Amino acid sequence: MLKQIVIDTSVSLTRIGVLEEGKLVHLYIEDHEEETLQNCVLQGQVQQVVKNLKGAFIDFGKDKNGLLHFKNVPACYENKLQPGMRVPIQIQKENTGEKGNRLTSLVSIPGYYLVALPFEPGIQISKKIKSNERREQLRTILETVATDELGFIVRTNGKEASDEEILKEATYLRDKTMQFHKVKGNVQKGTVLIEAEPIFFEVIKEHIQAIDEVVFLCNNLEIQEALQQKIEIFLPRLSVTYRFYPCYENLFRLMSIEKDFLETLKRKVWLKNGGNIVIDYAEAMTVIDVNSAKAIIGKQAASAIRVLNKLAIEESIYQIIRRNLSGIILIDLVDFKSKEDRLSVYEWARQFISGLDGSRSKVYPPTELDLLQIARTKKYLPIHQKLLEKENEYTCQYTIPQVSFNYFRLENELKQIVATTEMKQVYIYCSKSFYECLSKHTFINKLQMTYGIHIQLYQNENQKQTDFDIRFHKQ
């Protein structure tokens, strides 16, 4: 299968789109203003051991201490934790609000086929690798690299790897582990011992197989070089093409998926037959309402409704995956005319989502009220929570652009100017609140340095809160 990975990098955001046969399926957003420590390994220092909680509070150089449960402490530190002691920790889950981050000292270092375990000896092989012969082969190879301290997990895709690829990756991870052990005892709290993998590598691990034909499109030279290095280390057999573009090129617009990206932030999405779906977020679930709207039902109502519901389910599934929605999702279908139609559409939906989303999603049969139920495990923050804010604390709807999204909108317009004109100076007029944000931040300076254009910023009281206007001449 031909897959295209579009890595569109700007000063404000990095957007990654995964296209299969030319259609956008997966979407990832990284906000450059949002510091993330997820999966980072840092040096921590024990502040307090609380036996009632069966854990210890760890200071790792941030505003809030994290809780390290005793069950997540390796044997070499077990029963030895005391205030002032330094211990490496990995951020398992970042929390917001009053809660601190969830920590572990059972550090893991991910590769493509393998995961290295610096404190857990032994070799664990995915249960999905059924062949006993292949399991023994993998175990034999890894026993030549594993030590009394270092263990490995073989991921499911390890069954497709050659012996040479497994050995090469295991050696690479062993060297990385040795470097980690070398420095962990000589640095202060808060020091990053192992950086989290870049988001593009997480995308590669999730969506690329060695047998795929892949085209990478990128507009950032640093990311391009890092990407090529990762592919050479982990996927040397991959049939890959690299296409590099200038920094001012909007790759989502180039690949005609900008509309798809913007639709992920809308409440209503139109279908090609004139129907639409309306997506609402509740506290514990997502509800998608299917409407016939402008769709023509006609005399053959049963057939038309079946087509409408299939189109609605197809678009709903794409929206669920692109938006990174999770938990309980209900799709309120137009009432079927027969039980057979209901069952046939359910079977089609089950196969369709399995082909796109694998085991993350599970579809349940429609109820008598024609509610199609989907359960999806959470892995990433939904797109709307990354880029939008709630109108107020009493609603679950996200409609107000966050500052980072306003930065992105401004930058996108500026990139278009740089790409299509020879202008070397522009004047930006914006609302008072947006002007104050831009004035206090280094964002404008970064834009000037990146795109080689001089920007003069002015306040316009007539502009709405998030509005701005880019002009070629001073007003």
JSON list of C-alpha atoms in Angstrom, two decimals, residues 47-172:
[
{"chain": "A", "resi": 47, "resn": "GLN", "atom": "CA", "xyz": [11.46, 14.45, 48.50]},
{"chain": "A", "resi": 48, "resn": "GLN", "atom": "CA", "xyz": [9.26, 12.31, 50.73]},
{"chain": "A", "resi": 49, "resn": "VAL", "atom": "CA", "xyz": [8.55, 8.61, 51.18]},
{"chain": "A", "resi": 50, "resn": "VAL", "atom": "CA", "xyz": [4.90, 8.00, 52.08]},
{"chain": "A", "resi": 51, "resn": "LYS", "atom": "CA", "xyz": [4.31, 4.39, 53.08]},
{"chain": "A", "resi": 52, "resn": "ASN", "atom": "CA", "xyz": [0.54, 4.86, 53.37]},
{"chain": "A", "resi": 53, "resn": "LEU", "atom": "CA", "xyz": [0.46, 5.74, 49.67]},
{"chain": "A", "resi": 54, "resn": "LYS", "atom": "CA", "xyz": [2.95, 2.98, 48.88]},
{"chain": "A", "resi": 55, "resn": "GLY", "atom": "CA", "xyz": [5.09, 5.47, 47.04]},
{"chain": "A", "resi": 56, "resn": "ALA", "atom": "CA", "xyz": [7.39, 8.46, 47.15]},
{"chain": "A", "resi": 57, "resn": "PHE", "atom": "CA", "xyz": [7.09, 12.05, 45.94]},
{"chain": "A", "resi": 58, "resn": "ILE", "atom": "CA", "xyz": [9.83, 12.87, 43.44]},
{"chain": "A", "resi": 59, "resn": "ASP", "atom": "CA", "xyz": [11.17, 16.31, 42.52]},
{"chain": "A", "resi": 60, "resn": "PHE", "atom": "CA", "xyz": [12.32, 16.28, 38.90]},
{"chain": "A", "resi": 61, "resn": "GLY", "atom": "CA", "xyz": [12.88, 20.00, 38.42]},
{"chain": "A", "resi": 62, "resn": "LYS", "atom": "CA", "xyz": [9.32, 21.07, 37.56]},
{"chain": "A", "resi": 63, "resn": "ASP", "atom": "CA", "xyz": [6.67, 23.03, 39.47]},
{"chain": "A", "resi": 64, "resn": "LYS", "atom": "CA", "xyz": [4.94, 19.95, 40.86]},
{"chain": "A", "resi": 65, "resn": "ASN", "atom": "CA", "xyz": [6.42, 16.80, 42.28]},
{"chain": "A", "resi": 66, "resn": "GLY", "atom": "CA", "xyz": [5.27, 13.47, 40.87]},
{"chain": "A", "resi": 67, "resn": "LEU", "atom": "CA", "xyz": [4.23, 10.29, 42.69]},
{"chain": "A", "resi": 68, "resn": "LEU", "atom": "CA", "xyz": [6.38, 7.21, 42.16]},
{"chain": "A", "resi": 69, "resn": "HIS", "atom": "CA", "xyz": [4.62, 4.01, 43.30]},
{"chain": "A", "resi": 70, "resn": "PHE", "atom": "CA", "xyz": [6.79, 1.34, 44.90]},
{"chain": "A", "resi": 71, "resn": "LYS", "atom": "CA", "xyz": [5.57, -1.15, 42.25]},
{"chain": "A", "resi": 72, "resn": "ASN", "atom": "CA", "xyz": [7.28, 1.02, 39.60]},
{"chain": "A", "resi": 73, "resn": "VAL", "atom": "CA", "xyz": [10.67, 0.97, 41.36]},
{"chain": "A", "resi": 74, "resn": "PRO", "atom": "CA", "xyz": [13.36, -1.39, 40.00]},
{"chain": "A", "resi": 75, "resn": "ALA", "atom": "CA", "xyz": [14.99, -3.95, 42.28]},
{"chain": "A", "resi": 76, "resn": "CYS", "atom": "CA", "xyz": [18.24, -1.97, 42.55]},
{"chain": "A", "resi": 77, "resn": "TYR", "atom": "CA", "xyz": [16.34, 0.89, 44.27]},
{"chain": "A", "resi": 78, "resn": "GLU", "atom": "CA", "xyz": [13.76, -1.19, 46.12]},
{"chain": "A", "resi": 79, "resn": "ASN", "atom": "CA", "xyz": [13.64, -0.56, 49.89]},
{"chain": "A", "resi": 80, "resn": "LYS", "atom": "CA", "xyz": [16.40, 2.03, 49.48]},
{"chain": "A", "resi": 81, "resn": "LEU", "atom": "CA", "xyz": [14.36, 5.15, 48.71]},
{"chain": "A", "resi": 82, "resn": "GLN", "atom": "CA", "xyz": [15.01, 7.97, 51.16]},
{"chain": "A", "resi": 83, "resn": "PRO", "atom": "CA", "xyz": [14.81, 11.79, 51.02]},
{"chain": "A", "resi": 84, "resn": "GLY", "atom": "CA", "xyz": [17.61, 13.32, 48.97]},
{"chain": "A", "resi": 85, "resn": "MET", "atom": "CA", "xyz": [18.33, 10.17, 46.98]},
{"chain": "A", "resi": 86, "resn": "ARG", "atom": "CA", "xyz": [18.60, 10.61, 43.21]},
{"chain": "A", "resi": 87, "resn": "VAL", "atom": "CA", "xyz": [16.67, 8.21, 41.00]},
{"chain": "A", "resi": 88, "resn": "PRO", "atom": "CA", "xyz": [15.90, 8.30, 37.23]},
{"chain": "A", "resi": 89, "resn": "ILE", "atom": "CA", "xyz": [12.22, 8.61, 36.40]},
{"chain": "A", "resi": 90, "resn": "GLN", "atom": "CA", "xyz": [10.15, 8.42, 33.23]},
{"chain": "A", "resi": 91, "resn": "ILE", "atom": "CA", "xyz": [6.93, 10.38, 32.73]},
{"chain": "A", "resi": 92, "resn": "GLN", "atom": "CA", "xyz": [4.23, 7.75, 32.17]},
{"chain": "A", "resi": 93, "resn": "LYS", "atom": "CA", "xyz": [1.35, 10.18, 31.98]},
{"chain": "A", "resi": 94, "resn": "GLU", "atom": "CA", "xyz": [1.24, 13.96, 32.06]},
{"chain": "A", "resi": 95, "resn": "ASN", "atom": "CA", "xyz": [-1.56, 15.35, 34.20]},
{"chain": "A", "resi": 96, "resn": "THR", "atom": "CA", "xyz": [-3.08, 18.82, 34.26]},
{"chain": "A", "resi": 97, "resn": "GLY", "atom": "CA", "xyz": [-4.64, 20.73, 37.15]},
{"chain": "A", "resi": 98, "resn": "GLU", "atom": "CA", "xyz": [-3.83, 19.77, 40.72]},
{"chain": "A", "resi": 99, "resn": "LYS", "atom": "CA", "xyz": [-2.56, 16.27, 39.97]},
{"chain": "A", "resi": 100, "resn": "GLY", "atom": "CA", "xyz": [1.14, 15.69, 39.50]},
{"chain": "A", "resi": 101, "resn": "ASN", "atom": "CA", "xyz": [2.58, 13.56, 36.71]},
{"chain": "A", "resi": 102, "resn": "ARG", "atom": "CA", "xyz": [2.50, 9.77, 36.96]},
{"chain": "A", "resi": 103, "resn": "LEU", "atom": "CA", "xyz": [6.06, 8.44, 37.17]},
{"chain": "A", "resi": 104, "resn": "THR", "atom": "CA", "xyz": [7.94, 5.18, 36.82]},
{"chain": "A", "resi": 105, "resn": "SER", "atom": "CA", "xyz": [11.55, 4.21, 37.41]},
{"chain": "A", "resi": 106, "resn": "LEU", "atom": "CA", "xyz": [11.13, 1.10, 35.27]},
{"chain": "A", "resi": 107, "resn": "VAL", "atom": "CA", "xyz": [12.57, 2.99, 32.32]},
{"chain": "A", "resi": 108, "resn": "SER", "atom": "CA", "xyz": [11.90, 1.79, 28.77]},
{"chain": "A", "resi": 109, "resn": "ILE", "atom": "CA", "xyz": [13.75, 2.86, 25.63]},
{"chain": "A", "resi": 110, "resn": "PRO", "atom": "CA", "xyz": [11.68, 2.24, 22.47]},
{"chain": "A", "resi": 111, "resn": "GLY", "atom": "CA", "xyz": [12.94, 1.18, 19.08]},
{"chain": "A", "resi": 112, "resn": "TYR", "atom": "CA", "xyz": [10.90, 0.06, 16.08]},
{"chain": "A", "resi": 113, "resn": "TYR", "atom": "CA", "xyz": [10.89, -3.72, 16.58]},
{"chain": "A", "resi": 114, "resn": "LEU", "atom": "CA", "xyz": [12.13, -3.76, 20.19]},
{"chain": "A", "resi": 115, "resn": "VAL", "atom": "CA", "xyz": [11.86, -1.98, 23.52]},
{"chain": "A", "resi": 116, "resn": "ALA", "atom": "CA", "xyz": [14.94, -1.97, 25.77]},
{"chain": "A", "resi": 117, "resn": "LEU", "atom": "CA", "xyz": [14.45, -2.34, 29.54]},
{"chain": "A", "resi": 118, "resn": "PRO", "atom": "CA", "xyz": [17.54, -1.01, 31.37]},
{"chain": "A", "resi": 119, "resn": "PHE", "atom": "CA", "xyz": [16.41, -2.28, 34.80]},
{"chain": "A", "resi": 120, "resn": "GLU", "atom": "CA", "xyz": [14.47, -5.45, 33.87]},
{"chain": "A", "resi": 121, "resn": "PRO", "atom": "CA", "xyz": [16.47, -8.46, 32.70]},
{"chain": "A", "resi": 122, "resn": "GLY", "atom": "CA", "xyz": [14.83, -11.09, 30.54]},
{"chain": "A", "resi": 123, "resn": "ILE", "atom": "CA", "xyz": [13.28, -11.32, 27.09]},
{"chain": "A", "resi": 124, "resn": "GLN", "atom": "CA", "xyz": [9.55, -10.83, 26.56]},
{"chain": "A", "resi": 125, "resn": "ILE", "atom": "CA", "xyz": [7.97, -11.60, 23.20]},
{"chain": "A", "resi": 126, "resn": "SER", "atom": "CA", "xyz": [4.59, -10.36, 21.98]},
{"chain": "A", "resi": 127, "resn": "LYS", "atom": "CA", "xyz": [1.87, -13.00, 22.35]},
{"chain": "A", "resi": 128, "resn": "LYS", "atom": "CA", "xyz": [0.73, -12.15, 18.83]},
{"chain": "A", "resi": 129, "resn": "ILE", "atom": "CA", "xyz": [3.88, -13.81, 17.48]},
{"chain": "A", "resi": 130, "resn": "LYS", "atom": "CA", "xyz": [2.42, -17.33, 17.41]},
{"chain": "A", "resi": 131, "resn": "SER", "atom": "CA", "xyz": [5.22, -19.31, 15.74]},
{"chain": "A", "resi": 132, "resn": "ASN", "atom": "CA", "xyz": [7.27, -21.15, 18.37]},
{"chain": "A", "resi": 133, "resn": "GLU", "atom": "CA", "xyz": [10.13, -21.45, 15.91]},
{"chain": "A", "resi": 134, "resn": "ARG", "atom": "CA", "xyz": [10.24, -17.68, 15.34]},
{"chain": "A", "resi": 135, "resn": "ARG", "atom": "CA", "xyz": [9.96, -17.00, 19.07]},
{"chain": "A", "resi": 136, "resn": "GLU", "atom": "CA", "xyz": [12.98, -19.20, 19.74]},
{"chain": "A", "resi": 137, "resn": "GLN", "atom": "CA", "xyz": [14.94, -17.53, 16.93]},
{"chain": "A", "resi": 138, "resn": "LEU", "atom": "CA", "xyz": [14.24, -14.08, 18.40]},
{"chain": "A", "resi": 139, "resn": "ARG", "atom": "CA", "xyz": [15.13, -15.22, 21.90]},
{"chain": "A", "resi": 140, "resn": "THR", "atom": "CA", "xyz": [18.43, -16.72, 20.71]},
{"chain": "A", "resi": 141, "resn": "ILE", "atom": "CA", "xyz": [19.43, -13.51, 18.90]},
{"chain": "A", "resi": 142, "resn": "LEU", "atom": "CA", "xyz": [18.59, -11.25, 21.86]},
{"chain": "A", "resi": 143, "resn": "GLU", "atom": "CA", "xyz": [20.37, -13.46, 24.39]},
{"chain": "A", "resi": 144, "resn": "THR", "atom": "CA", "xyz": [23.64, -12.47, 22.68]},
{"chain": "A", "resi": 145, "resn": "VAL", "atom": "CA", "xyz": [22.96, -8.79, 23.51]},
{"chain": "A", "resi": 146, "resn": "ALA", "atom": "CA", "xyz": [20.96, -8.91, 26.77]},
{"chain": "A", "resi": 147, "resn": "THR", "atom": "CA", "xyz": [22.77, -8.67, 30.12]},
{"chain": "A", "resi": 148, "resn": "ASP", "atom": "CA", "xyz": [22.00, -9.25, 33.79]},
{"chain": "A", "resi": 149, "resn": "GLU", "atom": "CA", "xyz": [20.51, -5.73, 33.88]},
{"chain": "A", "resi": 150, "resn": "LEU", "atom": "CA", "xyz": [19.26, -5.21, 30.32]},
{"chain": "A", "resi": 151, "resn": "GLY", "atom": "CA", "xyz": [16.16, -6.93, 28.96]},
{"chain": "A", "resi": 152, "resn": "PHE", "atom": "CA", "xyz": [14.08, -6.58, 25.80]},
{"chain": "A", "resi": 153, "resn": "ILE", "atom": "CA", "xyz": [10.47, -6.65, 24.65]},
{"chain": "A", "resi": 154, "resn": "VAL", "atom": "CA", "xyz": [9.86, -7.83, 21.10]},
{"chain": "A", "resi": 155, "resn": "ARG", "atom": "CA", "xyz": [6.95, -5.93, 19.57]},
{"chain": "A", "resi": 156, "resn": "THR", "atom": "CA", "xyz": [4.44, -7.67, 17.29]},
{"chain": "A", "resi": 157, "resn": "ASN", "atom": "CA", "xyz": [6.07, -6.32, 14.13]},
{"chain": "A", "resi": 158, "resn": "GLY", "atom": "CA", "xyz": [9.28, -8.12, 15.18]},
{"chain": "A", "resi": 159, "resn": "LYS", "atom": "CA", "xyz": [7.99, -11.26, 13.45]},
{"chain": "A", "resi": 160, "resn": "GLU", "atom": "CA", "xyz": [8.49, -9.48, 10.09]},
{"chain": "A", "resi": 161, "resn": "ALA", "atom": "CA", "xyz": [12.07, -8.37, 10.83]},
{"chain": "A", "resi": 162, "resn": "SER", "atom": "CA", "xyz": [15.15, -10.15, 9.58]},
{"chain": "A", "resi": 163, "resn": "ASP", "atom": "CA", "xyz": [17.65, -11.57, 12.09]},
{"chain": "A", "resi": 164, "resn": "GLU", "atom": "CA", "xyz": [20.14, -8.88, 11.05]},
{"chain": "A", "resi": 165, "resn": "GLU", "atom": "CA", "xyz": [17.61, -6.09, 11.72]},
{"chain": "A", "resi": 166, "resn": "ILE", "atom": "CA", "xyz": [16.79, -7.46, 15.17]},
{"chain": "A", "resi": 167, "resn": "LEU", "atom": "CA", "xyz": [20.48, -7.74, 16.08]},
{"chain": "A", "resi": 168, "resn": "LYS", "atom": "CA", "xyz": [21.30, -4.27, 14.71]},
{"chain": "A", "resi": 169, "resn": "GLU", "atom": "CA", "xyz": [18.44, -2.64, 16.63]},
{"chain": "A", "resi": 170, "resn": "ALA", "atom": "CA", "xyz": [19.23, -4.53, 19.84]},
{"chain": "A", "resi": 171, "resn": "THR", "atom": "CA", "xyz": [22.87, -3.41, 19.64]},
{"chain": "A", "resi": 172, "resn": "TYR", "atom": "CA", "xyz": [21.81, 0.20, 19.05]}
]
